[in-house]
C-alpha cells in the first residue's frame, strides 16, 4: 500500500525523517551512557551492542519505507522521499553495521576502548543519510558536515598514537578546505538560479537560458572541487593514503566504503536530479576526473609494498570507476552506482577487517610480502583474502565483476566508449597489485618473518562473522545478482525530477 | 543594491583564504584561512539574498553554526597534535609520508 507523506505538515516531516530522528536520539542516549560508564572497561562493548540495535532499527524503517512505496504528496522541499534515498541509506547502514561488528573486539585489543566511538559512528551515519536523502543543497551541506565532523574525530580516536592524530589533522584540514569550496559553489548556484532546491534548479535550467551563465559554471566547478576532495578523486587525493594509513583500521574501511559512497550518492543526486538536463555544464569535467583518477590511482598502487597503503590507493582507483557511473548522468548510471556501492562496501570492509586481524598497532606495518605462505597455515583466511582481491579486481564469478560490468554498460549506453576502454585498462593495471597478494599467499614458501602472521591471526567472534558474510555475499552476488540488480534499478527510478519529464508544473 | 561590489569583495576574501591555505605552514593560520573561505561564502549568500529573498540569510545562520562546530573539533585536533609533537608547523608533522 503506497503511503503519501504530506511534507507541509510538521507531523509529515517528522515521519519522513523518522530514521534520522531515531538515530539522533539513540546517539545522544549512547553519548550519555558513555559519559556515565566511562570508568567501566567493558562499557564500550555494551555500547557497541546498543549502537547495533539503533542501526538495525533505522535499517528496518528504511526497508519499510521502500516496501510500502512511501512518496511525498507534492514537491519534496528539503528531504527526498524516493527509492534512491532508501537504497543509498541501506548501503550506508550495512557499512556501518559491519564496521561496528569489526570494532567490537578491535577497540579492546588496540587499547582504544572509548565508548564515544560508537556514538560518533552513529552521528556519521546520520550525516550520510541526510546526504543521500537531500532534496536541497543546504540539507546536503549540513549532512556532509555532520558526517565529516564525526569522521574527523574517529580518524584521530587513538589519542596515544602520533600517527592517528596526524591522520585526523590532515583529514580535518583538507576536509574543511573542501567544505569551503563546496559552500562557495552552492552560494554561486543559488545566485545563478535563485534557489537551492534540486528540483527547482532543474526547472530553472530547463528553459536553457542559464546554460552559459558564468555564475552557474563557476559554481558547479567549485562544487566539483569540493566533492573531488571528499570522494578522493585525483588530483584532490593527496590526503587519502596518509589518512587511511594513520586511522584505526575499521575506520579506514568505513571511510573507504561508506563515507565515499555517501559522497557519491550526494554527487549523483545533484548531477542527475538538478543538472541531469544540462550535462554540458559538468560532463566534460567529470569525464577528465574519472580518467585521471582511474589511471593515477591504479598506477601509484602498483608501487606500494604495505598492504594498508595499497588498499588506500586501490580505493582511489575505485573512486575513478564510480566517477564513470556519475559521468553517464542517467538513472542507469545511478543504479550501477548503487549496486557497485553495495559490493564495494562488502569487499572493502572485508579486506580491512582481515587486515585488522593480521596486524597490530594500526596495521600499517603489514607488508604484502609478509603474506607469503599464509595459505599453508591459514587456508580459510587466505581464501577470504583471495575472494576480496579477486572481487576488487573485477574477476568473473565475483560480485566485483558484475558491478564493473554494469558501470561499463551505463557508460556505453551514453556513448562514452573511450571511458569504458580506460576503465578496462585501469582494471588490467590493478591486476598488477591485487594478484601479487594472492600469489604470495598461495605460491610462495613462508619466509622467516619477524612477526609470524599465521600464528598471530586474530579473527574471532563478530569479526569472523563479518568476513564470512562478506565472502559468501560476494560469491553469491557474483553468480546470482538478478534480485539485487532489480532492486538497484528500482532504486534510481524517481531520480530524474518527475515534473519535468511529464511537462506538468511542479 | 551593491550586488557587484559585494560579490567582488566575497571573491577576493575567498581567494585570500585559498591562497592562505596553500601557502602558509602554520596549522592555526591555515584554519583561520578556511574560516575566511566560509565567511566569503556567507557574504555571497547575503548579497544574493537582497534580490532572491530571505532564504540566503537563513542559510548564513546554518553556515555559522557549522563553522562553530568545525572550530571546536578542529582546535581539539590541533591540541592533540601539539601534545604529541610540540609544534603546529605542517613542515614538522610528517610521520605519514605518501
Coordinates of C-alpha atoms in Angstrom, one line a residue:
Chain A
X1 CA 0.0 0.0 0.0
X2 CA 1.7 3.3 -1.1
X3 CA 2.0 5.9 1.6
X4 CA 1.9 9.5 0.7
X5 CA 3.5 11.8 3.3
X6 CA 2.4 15.4 3.4
X7 CA 5.6 17.3 3.8
X8 CA 3.9 20.7 4.5
X9 CA 2.7 19.4 7.9
X10 CA 5.2 19.1 10.9
X11 CA 4.0 15.5 11.5
X12 CA 4.7 14.6 7.9
X13 CA 8.2 15.9 8.1
X14 CA 8.8 14.1 11.3
X15 CA 7.6 10.8 9.7
X16 CA 9.8 11.4 6.6
X17 CA 12.8 11.9 8.9
X18 CA 12.0 9.0 11.2
X19 CA 15.2 7.0 10.7
X20 CA 17.4 10.1 11.1
X21 CA 15.5 11.3 14.2
X22 CA 15.6 7.8 15.6
X23 CA 19.4 7.6 15.2
X24 CA 19.9 11.1 16.6
X25 CA 18.0 10.3 19.8
X26 CA 19.8 7.0 20.1
X27 CA 23.2 8.5 19.5
X28 CA 22.5 11.1 22.2
X29 CA 21.4 8.3 24.6
X30 CA 24.6 6.4 23.8
X31 CA 26.7 9.5 24.5
X32 CA 25.1 9.9 27.9
X33 CA 25.6 6.3 28.7
X34 CA 29.2 6.6 27.6
X35 CA 29.8 9.5 29.9
X36 CA 28.0 7.6 32.7
X37 CA 30.0 4.4 32.4
X38 CA 33.3 5.9 31.5
X39 CA 35.3 4.0 34.1
X40 CA 33.9 0.6 33.2
X41 CA 36.4 -1.2 30.9
X42 CA 33.7 -3.2 29.3
X43 CA 31.3 -0.3 28.7
X44 CA 32.5 0.0 25.1
X45 CA 31.3 -3.5 24.2
X46 CA 27.9 -2.9 25.7
X47 CA 27.5 0.5 23.9
X48 CA 28.6 -1.1 20.7
X49 CA 25.8 -3.6 21.0
X50 CA 23.3 -0.8 21.6
X51 CA 24.6 1.0 18.6
X52 CA 23.9 -2.0 16.5
X53 CA 20.3 -2.0 17.8
X54 CA 19.9 1.6 16.6
X55 CA 21.4 0.9 13.2
X56 CA 19.2 -2.1 12.7
X57 CA 16.1 -0.2 13.7
X58 CA 16.9 2.5 11.1
X59 CA 17.5 -0.1 8.5
X60 CA 14.1 -1.7 9.2
X61 CA 12.4 1.7 8.9
X62 CA 14.2 2.4 5.6
X63 CA 13.2 -1.0 4.2
X64 CA 9.6 -0.4 5.4
X65 CA 9.6 3.0 3.6
X66 CA 10.9 1.3 0.4
X67 CA 8.5 -1.7 0.6
X68 CA 5.4 0.5 1.2
X69 CA 6.4 2.8 -1.6
X70 CA 6.5 5.9 0.6
X71 CA 6.4 9.1 -1.5
X72 CA 5.8 12.8 -1.0
X73 CA 2.3 14.4 -1.5
X74 CA 3.7 17.2 -3.7
X75 CA 7.2 18.5 -4.2
X76 CA 10.0 17.4 -1.8
X77 CA 11.1 20.6 -0.3
X78 CA 14.0 19.7 1.9
X79 CA 14.2 15.9 2.2
X80 CA 13.6 13.5 -0.6
X81 CA 11.2 10.5 -0.3
X82 CA 12.3 8.4 -3.2
X83 CA 13.8 5.0 -3.7
X84 CA 17.3 6.4 -4.2
X85 CA 17.3 7.7 -0.7
X86 CA 16.1 4.3 0.7
X87 CA 18.6 2.3 -1.4
X88 CA 21.5 4.6 -0.5
X89 CA 20.6 4.6 3.1
X90 CA 20.5 0.7 3.2
X91 CA 24.1 0.6 1.8
X92 CA 25.4 3.1 4.3
X93 CA 23.7 1.3 7.2
X94 CA 25.1 -2.0 6.1
X95 CA 28.5 -0.5 6.0
X96 CA 28.1 1.0 9.5
X97 CA 26.8 -2.3 10.9
X98 CA 29.8 -4.2 9.5
X99 CA 32.1 -1.6 10.9
X100 CA 30.6 -1.8 14.4
X101 CA 30.9 -5.6 14.4
X102 CA 34.6 -5.3 13.3
X103 CA 35.3 -2.8 16.0
X104 CA 33.8 -4.7 19.0
X105 CA 37.0 -6.7 19.6
X106 CA 39.4 -4.4 17.8
X107 CA 39.0 -1.5 20.2
X108 CA 39.8 -3.6 23.2
X109 CA 42.8 -5.1 21.6
X110 CA 44.3 -1.8 20.4
X111 CA 43.5 -0.2 23.8
X112 CA 41.3 2.5 22.4
X113 CA 38.2 1.4 24.4
X114 CA 36.4 4.7 24.2
X115 CA 32.6 4.2 24.2
X116 CA 32.1 7.5 22.4
X117 CA 33.4 5.8 19.3
X118 CA 30.0 4.2 18.6
X119 CA 28.1 7.5 19.2
X120 CA 30.4 9.2 16.7
X121 CA 29.8 6.4 14.3
X122 CA 26.1 6.9 14.6
X123 CA 26.4 10.7 14.1
X124 CA 28.5 10.0 10.9
X125 CA 25.7 7.7 9.6
X126 CA 23.1 10.4 10.3
X127 CA 25.1 12.8 8.1
X128 CA 25.3 10.1 5.4
X129 CA 21.5 9.5 5.5
X130 CA 20.9 13.3 5.1
X131 CA 23.4 13.5 2.2
X132 CA 21.7 10.6 0.3
X133 CA 18.3 11.9 1.0
X134 CA 18.8 15.7 0.5
X135 CA 16.4 17.4 -1.9
X136 CA 18.0 20.8 -1.2
X137 CA 21.7 21.8 -1.4
X138 CA 21.7 23.2 2.2
X139 CA 20.4 19.9 3.7
X140 CA 23.1 18.2 1.7
X141 CA 25.8 20.6 3.0
X142 CA 24.6 20.1 6.6
X143 CA 24.6 16.3 6.2
X144 CA 28.1 16.4 4.7
X145 CA 29.3 18.5 7.7
X146 CA 27.6 16.2 10.3
X147 CA 29.3 13.2 8.7
X148 CA 32.7 14.9 8.2
X149 CA 33.0 16.3 11.8
X150 CA 32.2 12.9 13.3
X151 CA 34.7 11.1 11.0
X152 CA 37.5 13.7 11.7
X153 CA 37.3 12.7 15.3
X154 CA 37.0 9.0 14.5
X155 CA 40.2 9.2 12.4
X156 CA 42.0 10.6 15.5
X157 CA 40.3 8.5 18.1
X158 CA 43.6 6.7 19.1
X159 CA 44.8 9.6 21.1
X160 CA 48.0 8.0 22.3
X161 CA 49.3 7.5 18.7
X162 CA 51.0 10.3 17.0
X163 CA 50.2 8.9 13.5
X164 CA 46.5 8.8 14.4
X165 CA 46.5 12.4 15.5
X166 CA 48.4 13.3 12.3
X167 CA 45.8 11.5 10.2
X168 CA 43.0 13.4 11.9
X169 CA 44.8 16.7 11.4
X170 CA 45.4 16.1 7.7
X171 CA 41.8 14.9 7.1
X172 CA 40.4 17.8 9.0
X173 CA 42.4 20.5 7.2
X174 CA 41.7 19.1 3.7
X175 CA 38.1 18.2 4.6
X176 CA 37.3 21.7 5.9
X177 CA 39.1 23.2 2.8
X178 CA 36.9 21.1 0.6
X179 CA 33.8 22.3 2.5
X180 CA 34.8 25.9 1.8
X181 CA 34.8 25.2 -2.0
X182 CA 31.6 23.3 -1.8
X183 CA 29.8 26.0 0.1
X184 CA 31.1 28.7 -2.2
X185 CA 29.9 26.6 -5.1
X186 CA 26.4 26.3 -3.5
X187 CA 26.4 30.1 -3.0
X188 CA 27.1 30.8 -6.7
X189 CA 24.5 28.2 -7.8
X190 CA 22.0 29.9 -5.5
X191 CA 22.9 33.2 -7.1
X192 CA 22.5 31.9 -10.6
X193 CA 19.2 30.0 -10.2
X194 CA 17.7 31.8 -7.2
X195 CA 17.1 28.6 -5.3
X196 CA 18.9 25.7 -3.5
X197 CA 16.1 23.1 -4.2
X198 CA 17.4 20.5 -6.6
X199 CA 14.1 20.0 -8.4
X200 CA 13.5 23.8 -8.8
X201 CA 17.1 24.2 -10.0
X202 CA 16.3 21.6 -12.7
X203 CA 13.1 23.6 -13.5
X204 CA 15.0 26.9 -13.8
X205 CA 17.6 25.3 -16.1
X206 CA 15.1 23.6 -18.3
X207 CA 14.3 26.7 -20.5
X208 CA 18.0 26.8 -21.5
X209 CA 18.5 30.5 -20.7
X210 CA 21.0 29.8 -17.9
X211 CA 23.2 27.3 -19.9
X212 CA 26.1 29.8 -20.4
X213 CA 25.7 31.7 -17.1
X214 CA 29.2 32.3 -15.8
X215 CA 27.9 32.1 -12.2
X216 CA 26.4 28.7 -12.7
X217 CA 29.6 27.3 -14.4
X218 CA 31.9 28.6 -11.7
X219 CA 29.5 27.3 -9.0
X220 CA 29.4 23.8 -10.5
X221 CA 33.2 23.8 -10.9
X222 CA 33.7 24.8 -7.2
X223 CA 31.1 22.1 -6.2
X224 CA 33.1 19.5 -8.2
X225 CA 36.4 20.6 -6.5
X226 CA 34.7 20.2 -3.1
X227 CA 33.3 16.7 -4.0
X228 CA 36.6 15.8 -5.6
X229 CA 38.3 16.1 -2.2
X230 CA 35.5 14.3 -0.4
X231 CA 35.4 11.3 -2.7
X232 CA 39.2 11.2 -3.2
X233 CA 39.4 11.9 -6.9
X234 CA 42.8 12.7 -8.4
X235 CA 44.2 15.4 -8.2
X236 CA 42.5 16.0 -4.9
X237 CA 43.6 12.7 -3.4
X238 CA 46.8 13.6 -1.6
X239 CA 45.3 13.1 1.9
X240 CA 43.9 9.6 1.2
X241 CA 46.9 7.3 1.7
X242 CA 48.1 9.2 4.8
X243 CA 44.7 9.4 6.5
X244 CA 43.7 5.7 5.8
X245 CA 47.2 4.7 7.0
X246 CA 47.0 6.6 10.3
X247 CA 43.4 5.9 11.2
X248 CA 42.3 2.8 13.1
X249 CA 41.8 0.0 10.5
X250 CA 38.0 -0.4 10.9
X251 CA 37.6 3.3 10.5
X252 CA 39.8 3.2 7.4
X253 CA 37.4 0.7 6.0
X254 CA 34.4 2.8 7.0
X255 CA 35.9 5.8 5.3
X256 CA 36.8 3.9 2.1
X257 CA 33.4 2.4 1.8
X258 CA 30.5 4.3 3.5
X259 CA 31.9 7.8 3.6
X260 CA 32.9 7.6 -0.1
X261 CA 29.5 6.0 -1.1
X262 CA 27.7 8.9 0.7
X263 CA 29.8 11.5 -1.2
X264 CA 28.9 9.8 -4.5
X265 CA 25.2 9.5 -3.6
X266 CA 25.1 13.2 -3.0
X267 CA 27.1 14.0 -6.2
X268 CA 24.8 11.7 -8.2
X269 CA 21.7 13.3 -6.7
X270 CA 22.9 16.8 -7.8
X271 CA 24.1 15.7 -11.2
X272 CA 21.1 13.7 -12.2
X273 CA 18.2 15.5 -10.4
X274 CA 19.3 19.1 -10.7
X275 CA 21.7 19.1 -13.6
X276 CA 20.6 16.0 -15.5
X277 CA 19.2 18.0 -18.4
X278 CA 22.2 20.4 -18.6
X279 CA 25.1 17.9 -18.9
X280 CA 27.2 20.4 -20.9
X281 CA 28.0 22.3 -17.6
X282 CA 29.6 19.4 -15.9
X283 CA 30.1 16.3 -18.0
X284 CA 33.5 17.2 -19.5
X285 CA 35.0 18.0 -16.1
X286 CA 33.8 14.8 -14.5
X287 CA 35.0 12.8 -17.6
X288 CA 38.5 14.0 -17.0
X289 CA 38.3 13.5 -13.3
X290 CA 37.3 9.9 -13.9
X291 CA 40.1 9.2 -16.4
X292 CA 42.9 10.6 -14.3
X293 CA 41.6 9.1 -11.1
X294 CA 41.4 5.6 -12.6
X295 CA 44.9 5.8 -14.2
X296 CA 46.8 7.5 -11.4
X297 CA 45.2 5.7 -8.5
X298 CA 45.9 2.3 -10.1
X299 CA 49.4 3.2 -11.2
X300 CA 50.6 4.5 -7.8
X301 CA 49.1 1.5 -6.1
X302 CA 51.5 -0.7 -8.1
X303 CA 54.4 0.8 -6.2
X304 CA 53.1 0.1 -2.7
X305 CA 54.6 -2.6 -0.6
X306 CA 52.5 -2.2 2.5
X307 CA 49.0 -3.7 2.4
X308 CA 47.2 -0.8 4.1
X309 CA 48.6 1.8 1.8
X310 CA 47.9 -0.4 -1.2
X311 CA 44.3 -0.7 -0.2
X312 CA 44.2 3.1 0.2
X313 CA 45.4 3.7 -3.3
X314 CA 43.1 1.0 -4.7
X315 CA 40.2 2.9 -3.1
X316 CA 41.3 5.9 -5.2
X317 CA 41.1 3.7 -8.3
X318 CA 37.6 2.6 -7.3
X319 CA 36.6 6.2 -6.9
X320 CA 37.5 6.5 -10.6
X321 CA 35.2 3.6 -11.5
X322 CA 32.4 5.2 -9.6
X323 CA 33.0 8.6 -11.3
X324 CA 32.5 6.7 -14.6
X325 CA 29.0 5.9 -13.3
X326 CA 28.5 9.6 -12.4
X327 CA 29.6 10.7 -15.9
X328 CA 26.8 9.0 -17.6
X329 CA 24.4 11.3 -15.7
X330 CA 21.5 8.9 -16.2
X331 CA 19.4 6.8 -13.9
X332 CA 21.2 3.8 -15.4
X333 CA 24.4 5.2 -14.1
X334 CA 22.8 5.8 -10.7
X335 CA 21.7 2.1 -10.4
X336 CA 25.1 0.9 -11.5
X337 CA 26.5 3.1 -8.7
X338 CA 24.0 1.6 -6.1
X339 CA 25.0 -1.9 -7.0
X340 CA 28.7 -1.2 -7.0
X341 CA 28.5 0.8 -3.8
X342 CA 27.0 -2.3 -2.0
X343 CA 29.6 -4.7 -3.5
X344 CA 32.4 -2.2 -2.8
X345 CA 31.2 -1.8 0.8
X346 CA 31.3 -5.6 1.3
X347 CA 34.7 -6.2 -0.2
X348 CA 36.5 -3.1 1.2
X349 CA 35.2 -3.6 4.8
X350 CA 36.0 -7.3 4.5
X351 CA 39.6 -6.6 3.3
X352 CA 40.2 -4.0 6.0
X353 CA 38.7 -6.4 8.5
X354 CA 41.2 -9.1 7.5
X355 CA 44.0 -6.6 7.7
X356 CA 42.9 -5.7 11.2
X357 CA 43.1 -9.4 12.1
X358 CA 46.6 -9.8 10.5
X359 CA 48.4 -6.9 12.1
X360 CA 48.9 -5.0 15.3
X361 CA 49.2 -1.3 16.3
X362 CA 47.4 0.3 13.5
X363 CA 48.4 -2.4 11.0
X364 CA 50.4 -0.1 8.8
X365 CA 53.5 -2.3 9.0
X366 CA 52.0 -5.4 7.3
X367 CA 53.9 -5.8 4.1
X368 CA 52.4 -7.7 1.1
X369 CA 55.5 -9.9 1.2
X370 CA 54.6 -10.8 4.8
X371 CA 51.7 -12.8 3.5
X372 CA 53.9 -15.3 1.7
X373 CA 52.9 -18.9 2.5
X374 CA 49.9 -17.9 4.6
X375 CA 47.7 -20.4 2.8
X376 CA 49.6 -23.3 4.2
X377 CA 48.9 -22.2 7.8
X378 CA 45.6 -20.4 7.5
X379 CA 43.7 -21.7 4.4
X380 CA 40.4 -20.1 5.2
X381 CA 41.9 -16.7 5.9
X382 CA 43.8 -16.9 2.6
X383 CA 40.7 -17.9 0.8
X384 CA 38.7 -15.0 2.1
X385 CA 41.6 -12.6 1.2
X386 CA 41.7 -14.1 -2.3
X387 CA 38.0 -13.6 -2.8
X388 CA 38.2 -9.9 -1.7
X389 CA 41.2 -9.3 -4.0
X390 CA 39.6 -11.0 -7.0
X391 CA 36.4 -9.1 -6.4
X392 CA 38.2 -5.8 -6.1
X393 CA 40.0 -6.7 -9.4
X394 CA 36.6 -7.5 -11.0
X395 CA 37.3 -11.1 -11.7
X396 CA 34.4 -13.0 -13.4
X397 CA 32.4 -15.1 -10.9
X398 CA 32.7 -12.4 -8.2
X399 CA 30.3 -9.5 -7.4
X400 CA 33.0 -7.0 -8.4
X401 CA 32.8 -8.2 -12.0
X402 CA 29.0 -7.7 -12.2
X403 CA 29.4 -4.3 -10.6
X404 CA 32.0 -3.2 -13.1
X405 CA 30.0 -4.7 -16.0
X406 CA 27.0 -2.5 -15.1
X407 CA 29.2 0.6 -14.8
X408 CA 30.6 -0.2 -18.3
X409 CA 27.1 -0.7 -19.8
X410 CA 25.9 2.6 -18.2
X411 CA 28.9 4.3 -19.8
X412 CA 28.4 2.7 -23.2
X413 CA 24.7 3.4 -23.0
X414 CA 25.5 7.1 -23.2
X415 CA 28.2 6.6 -25.9
X416 CA 31.2 7.0 -23.6
X417 CA 33.3 4.4 -25.4
X418 CA 36.7 5.8 -24.6
X419 CA 35.8 6.0 -20.9
X420 CA 34.8 2.3 -21.0
X421 CA 38.1 1.4 -22.6
X422 CA 40.0 3.3 -20.0
X423 CA 38.0 1.6 -17.2
X424 CA 39.0 -1.8 -18.6
X425 CA 42.6 -0.6 -18.9
X426 CA 42.6 0.6 -15.3
X427 CA 41.3 -2.8 -14.2
X428 CA 44.1 -4.6 -16.1
X429 CA 46.7 -2.4 -14.3
X430 CA 45.1 -3.1 -11.0
X431 CA 45.7 -6.8 -11.5
X432 CA 49.4 -5.9 -11.0
X433 CA 48.9 -5.2 -7.3
X434 CA 45.9 -7.4 -6.4
X435 CA 47.3 -10.7 -7.9
X436 CA 50.7 -10.5 -6.0
X437 CA 48.7 -10.7 -2.8
X438 CA 47.2 -14.0 -3.9
X439 CA 50.4 -15.3 -5.4
X440 CA 52.3 -14.5 -2.1
X441 CA 49.7 -16.4 -0.1
X442 CA 49.5 -19.5 -2.3
X443 CA 52.6 -19.8 -4.4
X444 CA 55.5 -18.8 -2.2
X445 CA 57.2 -20.6 0.7
X446 CA 56.8 -18.9 4.1
X447 CA 59.8 -16.8 4.8
X448 CA 61.4 -16.2 8.2
X449 CA 59.3 -13.3 9.4
X450 CA 59.7 -11.0 12.4
X451 CA 56.0 -11.4 13.4
X452 CA 54.7 -14.8 12.3
X453 CA 51.5 -13.8 10.7
X454 CA 49.8 -17.2 10.5
X455 CA 50.3 -17.8 14.2
X456 CA 49.1 -14.3 15.3
X457 CA 45.9 -14.0 13.2
X458 CA 43.2 -12.6 15.4
X459 CA 39.9 -13.3 13.8
X460 CA 37.3 -14.4 16.2
X461 CA 33.7 -13.8 17.1
X462 CA 31.8 -11.0 15.3
X463 CA 34.8 -10.1 13.0
X464 CA 34.9 -13.6 11.7
X465 CA 31.2 -13.4 11.0
X466 CA 31.7 -10.2 9.1
X467 CA 34.4 -11.6 6.9
X468 CA 32.5 -14.8 6.3
X469 CA 29.3 -13.0 5.4
X470 CA 31.2 -10.7 3.0
X471 CA 32.8 -13.6 1.3
X472 CA 29.5 -15.5 0.9
X473 CA 27.6 -12.5 -0.3
X474 CA 30.4 -11.5 -2.8
X475 CA 30.3 -15.0 -4.4
X476 CA 26.5 -15.2 -4.3
X477 CA 26.1 -11.8 -5.9
X478 CA 28.7 -12.8 -8.5
X479 CA 26.8 -15.8 -9.7
X480 CA 23.2 -14.7 -8.9
X481 CA 23.0 -10.9 -9.0
X482 CA 19.5 -10.6 -10.5
X483 CA 17.4 -9.8 -7.4
X484 CA 19.8 -7.2 -6.1
X485 CA 20.2 -5.7 -9.6
X486 CA 16.4 -5.3 -9.9
X487 CA 16.5 -3.5 -6.6
X488 CA 19.3 -1.2 -7.8
X489 CA 17.3 -0.4 -10.9
X490 CA 14.2 0.3 -8.7
X491 CA 16.5 2.4 -6.5
X492 CA 17.1 5.1 -9.2
X493 CA 13.6 5.1 -10.6
X494 CA 12.4 8.5 -9.4
X495 CA 15.8 10.3 -9.5
X496 CA 15.0 12.5 -12.5
X497 CA 12.7 15.3 -11.5
X498 CA 9.3 13.8 -12.5
X499 CA 7.5 17.1 -13.0
X500 CA 9.9 17.9 -15.8
X501 CA 9.7 14.7 -17.7
X502 CA 5.9 14.8 -17.9
X503 CA 5.9 18.6 -18.5
X504 CA 3.4 19.4 -15.7
X505 CA 4.3 22.2 -13.4
X506 CA 5.7 21.2 -10.0
Chain B
X1 CA 21.9 47.3 -4.4
X2 CA 25.7 46.8 -4.2
X3 CA 25.5 43.3 -5.6
X4 CA 28.5 43.6 -7.8
X5 CA 30.9 45.1 -5.2
X6 CA 29.7 42.7 -2.5
X7 CA 30.4 39.7 -4.8
X8 CA 33.8 41.3 -5.7
X9 CA 34.7 41.5 -2.0
X10 CA 33.5 38.0 -1.4
X11 CA 35.6 36.7 -4.3
X12 CA 38.7 38.5 -3.0
X13 CA 38.1 37.1 0.5
X14 CA 37.7 33.6 -0.9
X15 CA 40.9 33.8 -3.0
X16 CA 42.8 35.1 0.0
X17 CA 41.5 32.1 2.0
X18 CA 42.5 29.6 -0.7
X19 CA 46.0 31.3 -1.1
X20 CA 46.5 31.2 2.7
X21 CA 45.7 27.5 3.0
X22 CA 48.0 26.7 0.1
X23 CA 50.9 28.9 1.1
X24 CA 51.1 29.1 4.9
X25 CA 52.6 26.3 7.1
X26 CA 51.2 27.1 10.5
X27 CA 48.1 25.0 11.2
X28 CA 46.3 27.7 13.1
X29 CA 46.7 30.2 10.3
X30 CA 45.5 27.6 7.8
X31 CA 42.5 27.0 9.9
X32 CA 41.8 30.8 10.0
X33 CA 42.1 30.9 6.2
X34 CA 39.5 28.1 6.0
X35 CA 37.1 30.2 8.1
X36 CA 37.7 33.1 5.8
X37 CA 36.6 30.9 2.9
X38 CA 33.4 30.0 4.7
X39 CA 32.7 33.7 5.5
X40 CA 33.3 34.7 1.9
X41 CA 30.5 32.2 1.0
X42 CA 28.3 33.8 3.7
X43 CA 28.9 37.3 2.2
X44 CA 27.9 35.9 -1.2
X45 CA 24.7 34.4 0.3
X46 CA 23.7 37.7 1.9
X47 CA 24.5 39.6 -1.2
X48 CA 22.3 37.4 -3.3
X49 CA 19.6 37.3 -0.7
X50 CA 18.9 41.0 -1.3
X51 CA 17.3 40.1 -4.6
X52 CA 16.3 36.5 -4.0
X53 CA 14.5 36.7 -0.6
X54 CA 15.4 35.7 2.9
X55 CA 16.4 32.1 2.2
X56 CA 20.0 33.1 1.6
X57 CA 20.1 34.9 5.0
X58 CA 18.8 31.8 6.8
X59 CA 21.5 29.7 5.1
X60 CA 24.1 32.0 6.7
X61 CA 23.0 31.1 10.2
X62 CA 23.3 27.4 9.3
X63 CA 26.8 28.0 8.0
X64 CA 27.8 29.9 11.1
X65 CA 26.7 27.0 13.3
X66 CA 28.7 24.6 11.1
X67 CA 31.7 26.8 11.3
X68 CA 31.5 26.9 15.1
X69 CA 31.2 23.1 15.3
X70 CA 34.2 22.8 12.9
X71 CA 36.2 25.2 15.1
X72 CA 35.5 23.1 18.2
X73 CA 36.6 19.8 16.5
X74 CA 39.5 21.4 14.6
X75 CA 41.0 23.1 17.7
X76 CA 40.7 19.9 19.6
X77 CA 42.6 18.0 16.9
X78 CA 45.3 20.7 16.7
X79 CA 45.6 20.5 20.5
X80 CA 46.0 16.7 20.2
X81 CA 48.8 17.0 17.6
X82 CA 50.5 19.7 19.7
X83 CA 50.7 17.4 22.7
X84 CA 52.5 14.8 20.6
X85 CA 54.8 16.9 18.5
X86 CA 55.1 20.2 20.5
X87 CA 54.7 22.1 17.2
X88 CA 51.9 23.3 14.9
X89 CA 54.0 23.7 11.8
X90 CA 53.0 21.4 9.0
X91 CA 56.6 21.0 7.8
X92 CA 57.4 19.2 11.1
X93 CA 54.3 17.0 11.1
X94 CA 55.5 14.2 8.8
X95 CA 55.1 10.8 10.3
X96 CA 52.9 9.7 7.4
X97 CA 54.5 10.0 4.0
X98 CA 52.9 9.2 0.8

